[in-house]
CSV table of C-alpha atoms and ligand atoms in Angstrom, one decimal:
chain,number,residue,atom,x,y,z
A,166,MET,CA,-21.5,-4.6,9.6
A,167,VAL,CA,-19.8,-3.7,12.5
A,168,LEU,CA,-16.1,-3.1,12.7
A,169,ASN,CA,-15.0,-4.7,15.8
A,170,ARG,CA,-12.4,-7.1,17.2
A,171,ARG,CA,-14.8,-10.3,16.8
A,172,ALA,CA,-16.3,-9.7,13.3
A,173,VAL,CA,-12.6,-9.0,12.3
A,174,GLU,CA,-11.4,-12.4,13.2
A,175,ALA,CA,-14.6,-14.3,11.9
A,176,LEU,CA,-13.2,-12.8,8.3
A,177,GLY,CA,-11.6,-16.0,8.8
A,178,SER,CA,-8.5,-14.5,7.1
A,179,PRO,CA,-5.0,-15.4,7.5
A,180,LEU,CA,-3.9,-11.8,7.9
A,181,ALA,CA,-6.4,-11.4,10.6
A,182,VAL,CA,-5.6,-14.4,13.0
A,183,ARG,CA,-5.3,-11.8,16.1
A,184,ALA,CA,-6.9,-8.6,15.7
A,185,GLU,CA,-6.7,-5.0,17.6
A,186,VAL,CA,-9.6,-2.9,16.7
A,187,HIS,CA,-8.6,0.5,18.5
A,188,GLU,CA,-11.5,3.4,18.3
A,189,GLU,CA,-8.2,5.8,18.6
A,190,ILE,CA,-4.8,5.4,18.3
A,191,GLY,CA,-1.0,7.4,17.5
A,192,SER,CA,-0.6,4.7,14.6
A,193,THR,CA,-1.5,1.5,13.9
A,194,GLN,CA,2.0,0.4,12.3
A,195,GLU,CA,3.3,1.7,15.8
A,196,ARG,CA,1.2,-1.2,17.4
A,197,ALA,CA,1.9,-3.5,14.7
A,198,ARG,CA,5.5,-3.0,15.5
A,199,GLU,CA,5.5,-2.9,19.2
A,200,LEU,CA,3.4,-6.3,19.1
A,201,ALA,CA,6.0,-8.0,16.4
A,202,VAL,CA,8.7,-7.2,18.8
A,203,GLY,CA,7.5,-8.4,22.1
A,204,ASP,CA,8.1,-11.1,23.4
A,205,PRO,CA,6.4,-13.7,22.4
A,206,GLY,CA,6.5,-11.8,18.9
A,207,ALA,CA,3.0,-11.6,17.5
A,208,PRO,CA,2.4,-14.3,14.9
A,209,HIS,CA,1.6,-13.6,11.3
A,210,GLY,CA,-1.4,-12.1,10.4
A,211,THR,CA,-1.9,-10.1,13.6
A,212,LEU,CA,-3.8,-7.4,12.6
A,213,VAL,CA,-4.3,-3.6,14.0
A,214,VAL,CA,-7.2,-1.7,12.8
A,215,SER,CA,-8.2,1.8,14.0
A,216,LYS,CA,-11.1,4.2,13.7
A,217,VAL,CA,-8.8,7.2,14.1
A,218,GLN,CA,-4.8,7.7,13.7
A,219,THR,CA,-3.7,10.7,15.9
A,220,GLY,CA,-0.5,10.2,14.0
A,221,GLY,CA,-0.4,8.3,10.9
A,222,ARG,CA,3.0,8.1,8.9
A,223,GLY,CA,3.3,7.6,5.1
A,224,ARG,CA,6.4,6.6,3.5
A,225,LEU,CA,9.4,9.2,3.4
A,226,GLY,CA,8.2,10.6,6.8
A,227,ARG,CA,5.4,12.2,5.9
A,228,SER,CA,2.5,12.5,7.9
A,229,TRP,CA,-1.2,10.5,6.7
A,230,GLY,CA,-4.1,12.3,7.7
A,231,SER,CA,-6.5,9.3,9.3
A,232,PRO,CA,-9.7,10.6,10.3
A,233,GLY,CA,-12.6,8.6,11.0
A,234,GLY,CA,-14.5,6.8,7.7
A,235,GLY,CA,-11.2,5.4,6.3
A,236,LEU,CA,-9.5,2.0,6.4
A,237,TRP,CA,-6.5,2.4,8.5
A,238,MET,CA,-4.9,-1.3,9.4
A,239,SER,CA,-1.1,-2.6,9.8
A,240,VAL,CA,-0.5,-6.4,9.9
A,241,VAL,CA,2.1,-7.9,11.3
A,242,LEU,CA,3.7,-10.6,7.9
A,243,ARG,CA,6.0,-13.5,8.9
A,244,LEU,CA,6.1,-14.8,5.6
A,245,ASP,CA,8.6,-17.5,4.0
A,246,LEU,CA,10.5,-16.0,2.2
A,247,PRO,CA,13.9,-14.7,2.3
A,248,LEU,CA,15.3,-11.8,3.4
A,249,HIS,CA,16.8,-10.5,-0.3
A,250,LEU,CA,13.0,-11.1,-1.2
A,251,ALA,CA,11.5,-9.2,1.1
A,252,PRO,CA,10.7,-6.0,-1.0
A,253,ARG,CA,8.4,-8.1,-3.3
A,254,VAL,CA,5.7,-7.5,-0.4
A,255,THR,CA,5.0,-4.1,-1.3
A,256,PRO,CA,4.0,-4.8,-5.1
A,257,ALA,CA,2.5,-8.0,-4.4
A,258,ALA,CA,0.4,-5.8,-1.6
A,259,ALA,CA,-0.5,-2.9,-4.1
A,260,VAL,CA,-1.9,-5.7,-6.7
A,261,GLY,CA,-4.4,-7.1,-4.2
A,262,VAL,CA,-5.6,-3.7,-2.6
A,263,ALA,CA,-5.9,-2.7,-6.4
A,264,LYS,CA,-8.3,-5.6,-7.2
A,265,ALA,CA,-9.9,-5.1,-4.0
A,266,LEU,CA,-10.8,-1.5,-5.0
A,267,ARG,CA,-11.7,-2.2,-8.6
A,268,GLU,CA,-14.2,-4.6,-7.5
A,269,MET,CA,-15.7,-2.0,-5.4
A,270,GLY,CA,-15.9,-0.1,-8.5
A,271,VAL,CA,-13.3,2.3,-8.5
A,272,ASP,CA,-10.8,2.5,-11.5
A,273,ALA,CA,-7.8,2.5,-8.8
A,274,ARG,CA,-4.1,2.2,-10.4
A,275,ILE,CA,-1.1,1.3,-9.3
A,276,LYS,CA,1.7,4.7,-9.0
A,277,TRP,CA,5.1,3.0,-8.9
A,278,PRO,CA,5.6,1.7,-6.2
A,279,ASN,CA,2.5,1.1,-4.2
A,280,ASP,CA,0.2,4.5,-4.6
A,281,LEU,CA,-3.3,3.4,-5.3
A,282,LEU,CA,-4.6,6.5,-7.4
A,283,VAL,CA,-8.0,7.4,-9.5
A,284,GLY,CA,-8.8,10.7,-12.3
A,285,GLY,CA,-6.4,11.9,-15.3
A,286,ALA,CA,-3.0,13.8,-15.2
A,287,GLY,CA,-1.2,13.6,-12.1
A,288,GLY,CA,-3.7,11.6,-10.4
A,289,ARG,CA,-5.5,11.6,-7.0
A,290,LYS,CA,-4.7,9.3,-4.1
A,291,LEU,CA,-6.9,7.1,-2.9
A,292,CYS,CA,-4.4,4.4,-0.5
A,293,GLY,CA,-1.5,4.2,0.4
A,294,ILE,CA,0.9,1.2,1.3
A,295,LEU,CA,3.9,1.5,3.9
A,296,ALA,CA,6.0,-1.7,4.4
A,297,GLU,CA,8.4,-1.8,7.5
A,298,ALA,CA,10.4,-4.5,7.9
A,299,GLY,CA,12.1,-5.5,11.5
A,300,GLY,CA,13.6,-7.9,14.1
A,301,TYR,CA,16.3,-8.9,11.8
A,302,PRO,CA,17.9,-11.7,12.4
A,303,SER,CA,16.1,-13.9,14.4
A,304,ASN,CA,12.8,-12.2,15.0
A,305,HIS,CA,12.3,-11.5,11.4
A,306,PHE,CA,9.0,-9.2,10.1
A,307,ILE,CA,7.4,-7.2,8.0
A,308,VAL,CA,4.8,-4.3,8.8
A,309,LEU,CA,2.3,-3.7,6.3
A,310,GLY,CA,0.0,-1.2,6.6
A,311,ILE,CA,-2.9,0.3,4.1
A,312,GLY,CA,-4.7,3.1,4.3
A,313,VAL,CA,-7.3,3.2,2.5
A,314,ASN,CA,-9.2,6.9,2.5
A,315,ALA,CA,-12.6,5.2,2.6
A,316,ASN,CA,-15.9,6.9,4.0
A,317,VAL,CA,-13.9,10.3,4.7
A,318,ASP,CA,-14.4,13.8,3.0
A,319,GLN,CA,-11.4,15.0,0.8
A,320,ARG,CA,-11.3,18.3,2.5
A,321,GLU,CA,-10.9,16.2,5.7
A,322,LEU,CA,-7.3,14.6,4.6
A,323,GLY,CA,-5.6,17.8,5.1
A,324,ALA,CA,-4.2,17.4,1.4
A,325,PRO,CA,-4.8,19.6,-1.5
A,326,PRO,CA,-8.6,17.8,-2.9
A,327,GLN,CA,-6.7,18.0,-6.6
A,328,LYS,CA,-4.3,15.5,-4.9
A,329,VAL,CA,-6.5,13.0,-2.8
A,330,ALA,CA,-9.5,11.0,-3.7
A,331,THR,CA,-11.9,9.0,-1.3
A,332,LEU,CA,-14.2,5.7,-1.8
A,333,ARG,CA,-16.9,8.3,-1.3
A,334,SER,CA,-16.0,10.8,-3.7
A,335,GLU,CA,-15.5,8.3,-6.2
A,336,LEU,CA,-18.4,6.1,-5.8
A,337,GLY,CA,-20.9,8.8,-4.3
A,338,ARG,CA,-21.5,6.3,-1.3
A,339,ASP,CA,-20.3,5.0,1.6
A,340,VAL,CA,-19.0,1.5,2.0
A,341,ASP,CA,-19.1,-1.4,4.3
A,342,LEU,CA,-15.5,-1.2,6.3
A,343,LEU,CA,-15.6,-4.6,7.4
A,344,GLU,CA,-16.4,-6.0,4.1
A,345,LEU,CA,-13.5,-3.6,2.7
A,346,LEU,CA,-11.2,-4.8,5.0
A,347,GLY,CA,-11.9,-8.7,4.5
A,348,SER,CA,-11.8,-8.0,0.3
A,349,VAL,CA,-8.3,-6.5,1.1
A,350,LEU,CA,-7.5,-9.1,3.5
A,351,ALA,CA,-8.5,-11.9,1.0
A,352,LYS,CA,-6.5,-10.2,-2.3
A,353,ILE,CA,-3.5,-9.8,-0.5
A,354,ASP,CA,-3.2,-12.6,0.9
A,355,PHE,CA,-3.7,-14.3,-2.4
A,356,GLU,CA,-0.8,-12.0,-4.0
A,357,PHE,CA,1.5,-13.5,-0.9
A,358,GLY,CA,0.6,-16.8,-1.8
A,359,ARG,CA,2.0,-16.3,-5.2
A,360,LEU,CA,5.6,-14.3,-3.9
A,361,HIS,CA,7.6,-17.5,-5.3
A,362,ASP,CA,6.2,-17.0,-8.5
A,363,PHE,CA,7.0,-13.3,-8.6
A,364,GLY,CA,6.2,-13.0,-12.5
A,365,ALA,CA,2.8,-13.4,-12.2
A,366,VAL,CA,2.4,-10.7,-9.5
A,367,LEU,CA,4.1,-8.4,-11.9
A,368,ASP,CA,2.1,-9.2,-14.8
A,369,ASP,CA,-0.7,-8.6,-13.0
A,370,TRP,CA,0.6,-5.4,-11.4
A,371,ARG,CA,1.5,-4.3,-14.9
A,372,SER,CA,-2.1,-4.5,-16.2
A,373,LEU,CA,-3.1,-2.5,-13.1
A,374,GLU,CA,-0.2,0.5,-13.6
A,375,ARG,CA,0.0,4.2,-14.6
A,376,THR,CA,3.2,4.8,-14.1
A,377,LEU,CA,5.0,2.6,-17.3
A,378,GLY,CA,5.0,4.8,-20.6
A,379,GLY,CA,5.3,8.1,-18.7
A,380,ARG,CA,7.2,11.0,-18.1
A,381,VAL,CA,8.8,10.6,-14.3
A,382,ARG,CA,10.6,12.7,-12.0
A,383,VAL,CA,11.9,10.5,-9.5
A,384,GLN,CA,13.8,12.2,-5.9
A,385,ARG,CA,15.8,9.5,-4.1
A,386,PHE,CA,18.8,9.7,-2.0
A,387,GLY,CA,18.7,13.6,-2.6
A,388,GLN,CA,19.1,13.2,-6.2
A,389,VAL,CA,16.4,13.9,-9.1
A,390,VAL,CA,16.4,11.5,-12.2
A,391,GLU,CA,14.1,12.7,-15.0
A,392,GLY,CA,12.6,10.3,-17.9
A,393,THR,CA,10.7,7.7,-19.1
A,394,ALA,CA,9.0,5.4,-16.8
A,395,SER,CA,10.2,2.4,-19.5
A,396,ASP,CA,9.8,-1.1,-17.3
A,397,LEU,CA,9.9,-3.0,-14.1
A,398,GLY,CA,12.9,-5.4,-13.3
A,399,PRO,CA,12.1,-8.5,-12.1
A,400,GLU,CA,12.4,-7.6,-8.6
A,401,GLY,CA,9.5,-4.7,-9.5
A,402,GLN,CA,12.1,-2.1,-9.5
A,403,LEU,CA,11.9,0.7,-11.9
A,404,PHE,CA,14.0,1.3,-14.8
A,405,VAL,CA,13.7,4.8,-16.1
A,406,GLN,CA,15.3,5.7,-19.7
A,407,THR,CA,17.0,9.1,-18.9
A,408,GLU,CA,19.0,11.2,-21.6
A,409,THR,CA,22.0,9.3,-20.6
A,410,GLY,CA,21.1,5.7,-20.2
A,411,VAL,CA,19.0,3.9,-18.1
A,412,VAL,CA,18.6,4.3,-14.3
A,413,GLU,CA,17.1,1.3,-12.1
A,414,VAL,CA,15.4,2.7,-8.8
A,415,PHE,CA,14.9,0.5,-5.9
A,416,GLU,CA,13.3,3.1,-3.7
A,417,GLY,CA,11.9,6.9,-4.2
A,418,ASP,CA,9.1,9.4,-4.9
A,419,VAL,CA,7.9,9.5,-8.3
A,420,GLU,CA,6.1,12.2,-9.8
A,421,HIS,CA,4.0,11.6,-13.1
A,422,LEU,CA,4.9,14.7,-15.6
A,423,ARG,CA,2.7,13.3,-18.0
A,424,HIS,CA,1.4,10.3,-19.1
A,425,GLU,CA,-0.5,9.5,-22.4
A,426,GLY,CA,-4.0,8.3,-22.1
A,427,PHE,CA,-4.4,10.1,-18.9
B,55,LIG,C1,2.2,6.2,1.9
B,55,LIG,O1,1.7,6.5,0.9
B,55,LIG,O2,2.9,7.1,2.3
B,55,LIG,C2,1.7,5.3,2.8
B,55,LIG,C3,0.7,5.4,3.8
B,55,LIG,C4,0.5,4.5,4.8
B,55,LIG,C5,-0.5,4.8,5.7
B,55,LIG,C6,-1.1,3.6,6.9
B,55,LIG,S1,-2.3,3.9,7.5
B,55,LIG,C7,-2.3,2.7,8.6
B,55,LIG,C8,-0.6,2.7,8.6
B,55,LIG,N1,-0.7,3.7,9.9
B,55,LIG,C9,0.5,4.3,9.3
B,55,LIG,O3,0.4,5.2,10.5
B,55,LIG,N2,0.1,4.4,8.2
B,55,LIG,C10,-0.4,3.2,7.7
């Protein structure tokens, strides 16, 4: 099916009430933010998709390779959620995307906080999620960016092949990007409907993850924390059991050092 504005809006998703589909753009994240901060600010469910991104961005200021064939999208969210609960959005999105990818036949699992990986040992990254808030206090919004390496060859991604995966490499076939988008939107919208019942989202997160129980090294604020990822906190934070005690990590870059069973 063709990926164009009309087809995307026809999905009928509350997360695609208004859509832009670009052939090429710097970053869907920047474009969605531009729409959100506009006057009037774009409503909940304003979705920006691009077939190619020339300046795709990842977490922690990294670049995100976005050649043709991937699903590169950002959506403006205006959720009925107090600001202090906004961090719930990323784990909920990770659960939704994991479910969508698994339904397509890929054994994707969540690496804390919100990467989707496949494969053994350190795993290969199939999808990244980036949530950025803005407009506080009067025009508060979150731009949620999702990048799925879909119909792409691993070598096109500009990262070592042992670190990245694509749906093409995993399934041995290409997928319909509109269908994938529809499924991702439906699943994350379902999880967003449970943000006030976050324990249920976290239960699913736990059943879909691959970080807990393993040795991790976490970089945060220039500090390194090394230990065993022991559990999730009630807001999705990671507890790391170190030699000197339990450290609570809200944000950071996690390296899996070893994980029993993978
Ligand atoms: C990460 O894992 O570091 C997050 C990657 C997020 C990439 C997506 S692709 C669509 C959207 N536009 C961007 O520039 N980034 C996000």
